[in-house]
Amino acid sequence: PRTVIFISKQEMDVNAQKWVLLGTDGTIAGTAAVAGDNLGYSAAQLSVQALWQGASSLPEGGAPWLLEQVAQVDSKDMDFAVWAALAQRCQQHLADPTVGGIVITHGTDTLEETAWFLYCVLAAQLQHKPVVLTCAMRPASALAPDGPQNLRDAAAVAMAPGACGVLVVCAGEIHGARQVYKAHPYRLAAFSSGDAGPLGWVEEGQVRLAQNWPLAQSGRALVAMKNIVNGALWPRVDIVMNYAGASAAVVDALVLSGAQGLVVAATGNGTLHYALQDALERAQASGVAVRVATRCPLGQMLPRPSATLPDAQGLSPVKARVSLLLELLAAQA
Ligand code: SIN
């Protein structure tokens, strides 16, 4: 049975003096020409200040919030420059003893990748502080936008005592960076943690936990972060998929065009069409780093003793790609 812990607004961390809201945008900051158009809108139009005002004064208690616009991007266009800037802003704020935690506004489309990236590179600083990503499925101009409530909920989580790690808050649910993925292209509750279920919920500004806050593992990807700060060149890591009739063509073309890493979204428990398997083994032999993840949305692959290609240790294909990027970044002298 799950332990359920209630945290009241009155119990918020009394040592922290301020919290930080970083804007990268997405649909939460989107607007449509026609009020109420939930599909034909442009993402990333409103400033983080406007979103803050739209959420009409966050959780009670008067804690000061520092607002900062890091980027204004539709998250389908997320790139390494924004990731580098975001990680550095988080690193700096988390090192400030007066900062209790950070909320980030982000598009839903690649949110799980940014969450995993930040979890890996900031892990050492996440032992006692949270970085909470939030988002919206409807633009700010919707007749009933979900962004303001999500932002209020994310702020409540950032201020909850004991909150730590990289968390995702959407539609009243709290998810951890490792498990979370976008599971639905339209519903307001678009995120899932699959078999694991959400870490907890936010209900009228109160956090109810079903699981413990995720423990951040210190020391992960620290060298990669140092290299990112020093302007290292990001390696090229691509994702390929196994499917009926798959061939060597995509892998061969990617290797020819300079990919340094390849993640394959394999079928089932890491199975690959023989032609794709041969191509990936050739790629690995030529020095390309290869990882095998599964395209199944639930559960995780069990390693097979006879496997000739390393598995992605339970990560989804997009998160395995993030981890491989960081591994290759860390390997740069
Ligand atoms: C985006 O990912 O930036 C747009 C879509 C969304 O936020 O739901």
CSV table of C-alpha atoms and ligand atoms in Angstrom, one decimal:
chain,number,residue,atom,x,y,z
A,1,PRO,CA,0.0,0.0,0.0
A,2,ARG,CA,1.1,3.5,-0.8
A,3,THR,CA,2.0,5.9,2.0
A,4,VAL,CA,0.0,9.2,1.5
A,5,ILE,CA,1.6,12.3,3.0
A,6,PHE,CA,-0.4,15.6,3.2
A,7,ILE,CA,1.6,18.8,3.1
A,8,SER,CA,-0.2,22.0,4.0
A,9,LYS,CA,0.5,25.5,2.6
A,10,GLN,CA,1.4,26.6,6.1
A,11,GLU,CA,4.3,24.2,6.4
A,12,MET,CA,6.3,25.6,3.5
A,13,ASP,CA,10.1,25.8,3.8
A,14,VAL,CA,10.8,28.7,6.2
A,15,ASN,CA,14.6,28.9,5.5
A,16,ALA,CA,14.3,29.8,1.8
A,17,GLN,CA,13.7,33.4,1.1
A,18,LYS,CA,12.7,33.3,-2.6
A,19,TRP,CA,11.8,31.0,-5.4
A,20,VAL,CA,12.6,31.4,-9.1
A,21,LEU,CA,10.3,31.1,-12.2
A,22,LEU,CA,12.2,30.5,-15.5
A,23,GLY,CA,10.3,30.9,-18.7
A,24,THR,CA,11.0,28.8,-21.8
A,25,ASP,CA,7.4,28.9,-22.9
A,26,GLY,CA,5.4,26.5,-25.2
A,27,THR,CA,1.6,26.4,-25.3
A,28,ILE,CA,1.3,27.8,-21.8
A,29,ALA,CA,2.5,31.0,-23.4
A,30,GLY,CA,0.6,30.5,-26.6
A,31,THR,CA,-2.1,32.7,-28.2
A,32,ALA,CA,-4.6,32.3,-31.0
A,33,ALA,CA,-6.0,34.9,-33.3
A,34,VAL,CA,-9.5,33.7,-32.2
A,35,ALA,CA,-10.2,33.4,-28.5
A,36,GLY,CA,-11.0,29.8,-27.8
A,37,ASP,CA,-9.1,28.3,-30.7
A,38,ASN,CA,-7.3,25.4,-28.9
A,39,LEU,CA,-5.5,24.1,-32.0
A,40,GLY,CA,-4.6,26.9,-34.4
A,41,TYR,CA,-2.5,28.9,-32.1
A,42,SER,CA,1.2,30.0,-31.9
A,43,ALA,CA,3.1,28.7,-29.0
A,44,ALA,CA,5.6,30.9,-27.0
A,45,GLN,CA,4.0,34.3,-27.4
A,46,LEU,CA,3.6,35.7,-23.8
A,47,SER,CA,6.3,36.7,-21.4
A,48,VAL,CA,6.9,34.9,-18.1
A,49,GLN,CA,5.7,38.1,-16.4
A,50,ALA,CA,2.4,37.9,-18.2
A,51,LEU,CA,2.0,34.2,-17.3
A,52,TRP,CA,2.7,35.0,-13.7
A,53,GLN,CA,0.1,37.7,-13.7
A,54,GLY,CA,-2.3,35.3,-15.4
A,55,ALA,CA,-1.9,32.8,-12.6
A,56,SER,CA,-3.1,35.6,-10.3
A,57,SER,CA,-0.7,35.7,-7.5
A,58,LEU,CA,0.7,32.4,-6.5
A,59,PRO,CA,0.4,30.4,-3.3
A,60,GLU,CA,-0.5,32.4,-0.3
A,61,GLY,CA,2.3,33.4,2.1
A,62,GLY,CA,3.7,36.3,0.1
A,63,ALA,CA,7.0,34.5,-0.8
A,64,PRO,CA,9.0,36.6,-3.3
A,65,TRP,CA,9.4,35.0,-6.8
A,66,LEU,CA,12.1,36.1,-9.2
A,67,LEU,CA,11.0,35.9,-12.8
A,68,GLU,CA,13.4,35.3,-15.6
A,69,GLN,CA,12.9,34.7,-19.4
A,70,VAL,CA,15.5,32.1,-20.5
A,71,ALA,CA,13.9,31.5,-23.9
A,72,GLN,CA,10.7,31.8,-25.9
A,73,VAL,CA,10.5,28.6,-27.9
A,74,ASP,CA,7.9,26.1,-29.2
A,75,SER,CA,9.4,23.0,-27.6
A,76,LYS,CA,9.3,21.1,-30.8
A,77,ASP,CA,12.2,23.4,-31.7
A,78,MET,CA,14.1,22.9,-28.5
A,79,ASP,CA,17.8,23.0,-29.1
A,80,PHE,CA,21.1,22.5,-27.3
A,81,ALA,CA,21.7,26.3,-26.9
A,82,VAL,CA,18.5,26.6,-24.8
A,83,TRP,CA,19.3,23.5,-22.8
A,84,ALA,CA,22.8,24.9,-22.0
A,85,ALA,CA,21.3,28.3,-21.0
A,86,LEU,CA,18.6,26.7,-18.9
A,87,ALA,CA,21.0,24.3,-17.1
A,88,GLN,CA,23.3,27.2,-16.3
A,89,ARG,CA,20.6,29.4,-14.9
A,90,CYS,CA,19.3,26.5,-12.8
A,91,GLN,CA,22.8,25.8,-11.6
A,92,GLN,CA,23.4,29.4,-10.5
A,93,HIS,CA,20.0,29.7,-8.7
A,94,LEU,CA,20.2,26.4,-7.0
A,95,ALA,CA,23.7,27.3,-5.6
A,96,ASP,CA,22.1,30.4,-3.9
A,97,PRO,CA,21.2,29.4,-0.4
A,98,THR,CA,18.3,31.8,-0.3
A,99,VAL,CA,16.6,30.1,-3.3
A,100,GLY,CA,14.1,27.4,-2.2
A,101,GLY,CA,13.4,26.0,-5.6
A,102,ILE,CA,12.7,26.7,-9.3
A,103,VAL,CA,9.7,26.4,-11.6
A,104,ILE,CA,10.2,26.3,-15.4
A,105,THR,CA,7.5,26.9,-18.0
A,106,HIS,CA,8.0,24.6,-20.9
A,107,GLY,CA,6.1,23.2,-24.0
A,108,THR,CA,4.7,19.8,-23.5
A,109,ASP,CA,6.2,18.2,-26.7
A,110,THR,CA,9.8,17.7,-25.5
A,111,LEU,CA,9.2,18.4,-21.8
A,112,GLU,CA,10.3,14.9,-20.8
A,113,GLU,CA,13.6,15.3,-22.6
A,114,THR,CA,14.4,18.6,-20.8
A,115,ALA,CA,13.3,17.1,-17.5
A,116,TRP,CA,15.7,14.1,-17.9
A,117,PHE,CA,18.5,16.4,-19.2
A,118,LEU,CA,18.2,18.7,-16.1
A,119,TYR,CA,17.9,15.8,-13.7
A,120,CYS,CA,21.2,14.3,-15.1
A,121,VAL,CA,23.3,17.5,-15.2
A,122,LEU,CA,22.0,19.1,-12.0
A,123,ALA,CA,21.7,16.0,-9.8
A,124,ALA,CA,24.3,17.1,-7.3
A,125,GLN,CA,22.3,20.3,-6.6
A,126,LEU,CA,18.9,18.5,-6.4
A,127,GLN,CA,19.4,16.7,-3.0
A,128,HIS,CA,17.3,19.3,-1.1
A,129,LYS,CA,15.8,21.5,-3.8
A,130,PRO,CA,13.2,21.0,-6.5
A,131,VAL,CA,13.2,22.0,-10.2
A,132,VAL,CA,9.6,21.8,-11.3
A,133,LEU,CA,8.6,21.9,-15.0
A,134,THR,CA,5.1,22.9,-15.9
A,135,CYS,CA,3.2,23.4,-19.1
A,136,ALA,CA,-0.3,23.6,-20.6
A,137,MET,CA,-2.2,21.8,-23.3
A,138,ARG,CA,-4.4,24.8,-24.1
A,139,PRO,CA,-3.0,28.3,-25.1
A,140,ALA,CA,-3.3,31.2,-22.7
A,141,SER,CA,-6.0,32.6,-25.0
A,142,ALA,CA,-8.3,29.6,-24.6
A,143,LEU,CA,-11.7,30.1,-23.1
A,144,ALA,CA,-10.7,27.8,-20.3
A,145,PRO,CA,-6.9,27.7,-20.2
A,146,ASP,CA,-5.2,25.1,-18.0
A,147,GLY,CA,-1.8,27.0,-17.8
A,148,PRO,CA,-2.7,29.3,-14.8
A,149,GLN,CA,-3.8,26.4,-12.6
A,150,ASN,CA,-0.7,24.3,-13.7
A,151,LEU,CA,1.5,27.2,-12.8
A,152,ARG,CA,-0.1,27.6,-9.4
A,153,ASP,CA,0.2,23.9,-8.7
A,154,ALA,CA,3.9,23.9,-9.8
A,155,ALA,CA,4.6,26.8,-7.4
A,156,ALA,CA,2.9,24.9,-4.6
A,157,VAL,CA,5.1,21.8,-5.3
A,158,ALA,CA,8.3,24.0,-5.5
A,159,MET,CA,7.4,25.4,-2.1
A,160,ALA,CA,6.4,22.1,-0.4
A,161,PRO,CA,8.8,21.0,2.3
A,162,GLY,CA,11.1,18.2,1.3
A,163,ALA,CA,10.5,18.6,-2.4
A,164,CYS,CA,13.6,17.7,-4.4
A,165,GLY,CA,14.7,16.4,-7.8
A,166,VAL,CA,13.3,17.3,-11.2
A,167,LEU,CA,9.6,17.1,-11.2
A,168,VAL,CA,6.8,17.7,-13.7
A,169,VAL,CA,3.5,19.1,-12.7
A,170,CYS,CA,0.5,19.0,-15.1
A,171,ALA,CA,-3.2,18.6,-14.6
A,172,GLY,CA,-2.8,18.2,-10.8
A,173,GLU,CA,-0.4,15.3,-11.1
A,174,ILE,CA,3.3,15.3,-10.0
A,175,HIS,CA,5.7,13.1,-12.0
A,176,GLY,CA,9.4,12.3,-11.6
A,177,ALA,CA,11.9,13.0,-14.4
A,178,ARG,CA,12.8,9.4,-15.1
A,179,GLN,CA,9.4,8.0,-15.6
A,180,VAL,CA,7.4,10.9,-17.1
A,181,TYR,CA,6.4,10.9,-20.7
A,182,LYS,CA,3.8,12.7,-22.8
A,183,ALA,CA,1.1,10.1,-23.4
A,184,HIS,CA,-1.7,12.0,-25.0
A,185,PRO,CA,-1.6,14.7,-27.8
A,186,TYR,CA,-4.8,16.5,-26.7
A,187,ARG,CA,-6.1,15.8,-23.2
A,188,LEU,CA,-5.3,18.2,-20.4
A,189,ALA,CA,-3.8,15.3,-18.3
A,190,ALA,CA,-1.3,14.6,-21.1
A,191,PHE,CA,1.5,13.1,-19.0
A,192,SER,CA,1.9,9.6,-17.5
A,193,SER,CA,4.5,7.8,-15.5
A,194,GLY,CA,3.4,4.5,-16.9
A,195,ASP,CA,3.6,1.5,-14.5
A,196,ALA,CA,5.0,3.7,-11.8
A,197,GLY,CA,2.1,6.1,-11.6
A,198,PRO,CA,2.4,9.7,-10.5
A,199,LEU,CA,4.5,10.7,-7.4
A,200,GLY,CA,1.5,12.5,-6.1
A,201,TRP,CA,-1.1,15.2,-6.7
A,202,VAL,CA,-1.7,18.9,-6.0
A,203,GLU,CA,-5.2,19.5,-4.6
A,204,GLU,CA,-6.2,23.1,-3.8
A,205,GLY,CA,-2.6,24.1,-3.2
A,206,GLN,CA,-1.8,21.1,-1.1
A,207,VAL,CA,0.6,18.3,-2.0
A,208,ARG,CA,-0.5,14.7,-1.5
A,209,LEU,CA,2.3,12.3,-2.1
A,210,ALA,CA,1.8,8.7,-3.1
A,211,GLN,CA,5.5,8.0,-3.3
A,212,ASN,CA,8.6,9.6,-1.7
A,213,TRP,CA,10.2,12.6,-3.5
A,214,PRO,CA,12.7,11.1,-6.0
A,215,LEU,CA,16.2,10.9,-4.6
A,216,ALA,CA,18.7,12.7,-6.9
A,217,GLN,CA,21.9,10.7,-7.5
A,218,SER,CA,24.8,13.0,-7.1
A,219,GLY,CA,27.7,12.9,-9.5
A,220,ARG,CA,25.8,12.1,-12.7
A,221,ALA,CA,26.9,13.9,-15.8
A,222,LEU,CA,28.9,16.5,-13.9
A,223,VAL,CA,31.8,16.4,-16.3
A,224,ALA,CA,29.3,16.8,-19.2
A,225,MET,CA,27.9,19.9,-17.5
A,226,LYS,CA,31.4,21.3,-17.1
A,227,ASN,CA,32.0,20.7,-20.8
A,228,ILE,CA,28.7,22.3,-21.7
A,229,VAL,CA,29.6,25.4,-19.6
A,230,ASN,CA,33.0,25.5,-21.4
A,231,GLY,CA,31.2,25.5,-24.8
A,232,ALA,CA,31.9,22.0,-25.9
A,233,LEU,CA,30.5,20.9,-29.2
A,234,TRP,CA,27.4,18.7,-28.7
A,235,PRO,CA,27.7,15.3,-30.4
A,236,ARG,CA,25.1,14.2,-32.9
A,237,VAL,CA,23.0,11.4,-31.6
A,238,ASP,CA,20.0,10.2,-33.6
A,239,ILE,CA,17.1,7.8,-33.0
A,240,VAL,CA,16.1,5.0,-35.3
A,241,MET,CA,13.2,2.6,-34.9
A,242,ASN,CA,12.6,-1.1,-35.6
A,243,TYR,CA,9.4,-2.0,-37.4
A,244,ALA,CA,8.2,-4.6,-39.9
A,245,GLY,CA,10.3,-4.4,-43.0
A,246,ALA,CA,13.1,-2.3,-41.4
A,247,SER,CA,16.4,-2.1,-43.3
A,248,ALA,CA,19.9,-0.9,-42.9
A,249,ALA,CA,19.3,2.2,-45.0
A,250,VAL,CA,18.6,4.7,-42.2
A,251,VAL,CA,21.5,3.6,-40.0
A,252,ASP,CA,23.9,3.5,-42.9
A,253,ALA,CA,22.9,7.0,-44.0
A,254,LEU,CA,23.1,8.4,-40.5
A,255,VAL,CA,26.6,6.9,-40.0
A,256,LEU,CA,27.7,8.3,-43.3
A,257,SER,CA,26.5,11.8,-42.4
A,258,GLY,CA,28.4,11.8,-39.1
A,259,ALA,CA,26.2,10.5,-36.3
A,260,GLN,CA,28.3,9.8,-33.3
A,261,GLY,CA,25.6,8.0,-31.4
A,262,LEU,CA,22.5,6.0,-32.3
A,263,VAL,CA,19.6,4.9,-30.1
A,264,VAL,CA,17.3,2.3,-31.5
A,265,ALA,CA,13.7,2.1,-30.4
A,266,ALA,CA,13.5,-1.7,-30.6
A,267,THR,CA,10.4,-3.8,-30.7
A,268,GLY,CA,9.4,-5.7,-27.5
A,269,ASN,CA,12.2,-6.7,-25.2
A,270,GLY,CA,14.9,-5.2,-27.5
A,271,THR,CA,14.3,-7.2,-30.6
A,272,LEU,CA,15.6,-5.9,-34.0
A,273,HIS,CA,15.0,-6.9,-37.6
A,274,TYR,CA,18.1,-8.8,-38.7
A,275,ALA,CA,19.0,-6.1,-41.3
A,276,LEU,CA,18.8,-3.3,-38.7
A,277,GLN,CA,20.7,-5.4,-36.2
A,278,ASP,CA,23.6,-6.0,-38.7
A,279,ALA,CA,23.7,-2.3,-39.6
A,280,LEU,CA,23.8,-1.3,-35.9
A,281,GLU,CA,26.6,-3.8,-35.2
A,282,ARG,CA,28.5,-2.4,-38.2
A,283,ALA,CA,28.0,1.1,-36.8
A,284,GLN,CA,29.2,0.1,-33.4
A,285,ALA,CA,32.3,-1.6,-34.9
A,286,SER,CA,33.1,1.7,-36.7
A,287,GLY,CA,33.1,3.7,-33.4
A,288,VAL,CA,29.5,4.9,-33.2
A,289,ALA,CA,28.0,4.5,-29.7
A,290,VAL,CA,24.8,2.4,-29.9
A,291,ARG,CA,22.1,1.9,-27.2
A,292,VAL,CA,19.0,-0.2,-27.5
A,293,ALA,CA,15.7,1.0,-25.9
A,294,THR,CA,12.2,-0.4,-26.4
A,295,ARG,CA,9.4,1.3,-28.3
A,296,CYS,CA,6.9,-0.2,-25.8
A,297,PRO,CA,5.5,2.6,-23.7
A,298,LEU,CA,5.2,0.7,-20.4
A,299,GLY,CA,7.6,-1.4,-18.4
A,300,GLN,CA,11.2,-1.6,-19.2
A,301,MET,CA,13.5,-4.0,-21.2
A,302,LEU,CA,15.1,-6.9,-19.3
A,303,PRO,CA,18.7,-7.3,-20.4
A,304,ARG,CA,19.4,-10.4,-22.5
A,305,PRO,CA,22.8,-12.2,-21.8
A,306,SER,CA,23.3,-12.8,-25.6
A,307,ALA,CA,22.8,-9.1,-26.6
A,308,THR,CA,25.6,-7.7,-28.7
A,309,LEU,CA,24.4,-4.1,-28.4
A,310,PRO,CA,24.2,-2.4,-25.0
A,311,ASP,CA,20.8,-1.6,-23.6
A,312,ALA,CA,19.5,1.8,-22.5
A,313,GLN,CA,19.0,0.7,-18.8
A,314,GLY,CA,15.3,1.1,-18.8
A,315,LEU,CA,15.2,4.6,-20.4
A,316,SER,CA,12.8,5.5,-23.2
A,317,PRO,CA,14.4,6.1,-26.6
A,318,VAL,CA,14.3,9.9,-26.2
A,319,LYS,CA,15.7,9.8,-22.7
A,320,ALA,CA,18.3,7.2,-23.7
A,321,ARG,CA,19.4,9.7,-26.4
A,322,VAL,CA,19.8,12.5,-23.7
A,323,SER,CA,21.9,10.2,-21.6
A,324,LEU,CA,24.1,9.2,-24.6
A,325,LEU,CA,24.5,12.8,-25.5
A,326,LEU,CA,25.8,13.5,-22.0
A,327,GLU,CA,28.0,10.4,-22.0
A,328,LEU,CA,29.7,11.6,-25.2
A,329,LEU,CA,29.9,15.1,-23.9
A,330,ALA,CA,31.6,13.9,-20.8
A,331,ALA,CA,34.1,11.9,-22.9
A,332,GLN,CA,35.3,15.1,-24.6
A,333,ALA,CA,38.7,16.0,-23.1
B,1,SIN,C1,5.3,23.0,-27.2
B,1,SIN,O1,5.6,21.9,-26.9
B,1,SIN,O2,6.0,24.0,-27.1
B,1,SIN,C2,3.9,23.2,-27.9
B,1,SIN,C3,3.0,22.2,-27.5
B,1,SIN,C4,2.6,22.3,-26.0
B,1,SIN,O3,3.2,23.0,-25.2
B,1,SIN,O4,1.6,21.6,-25.7
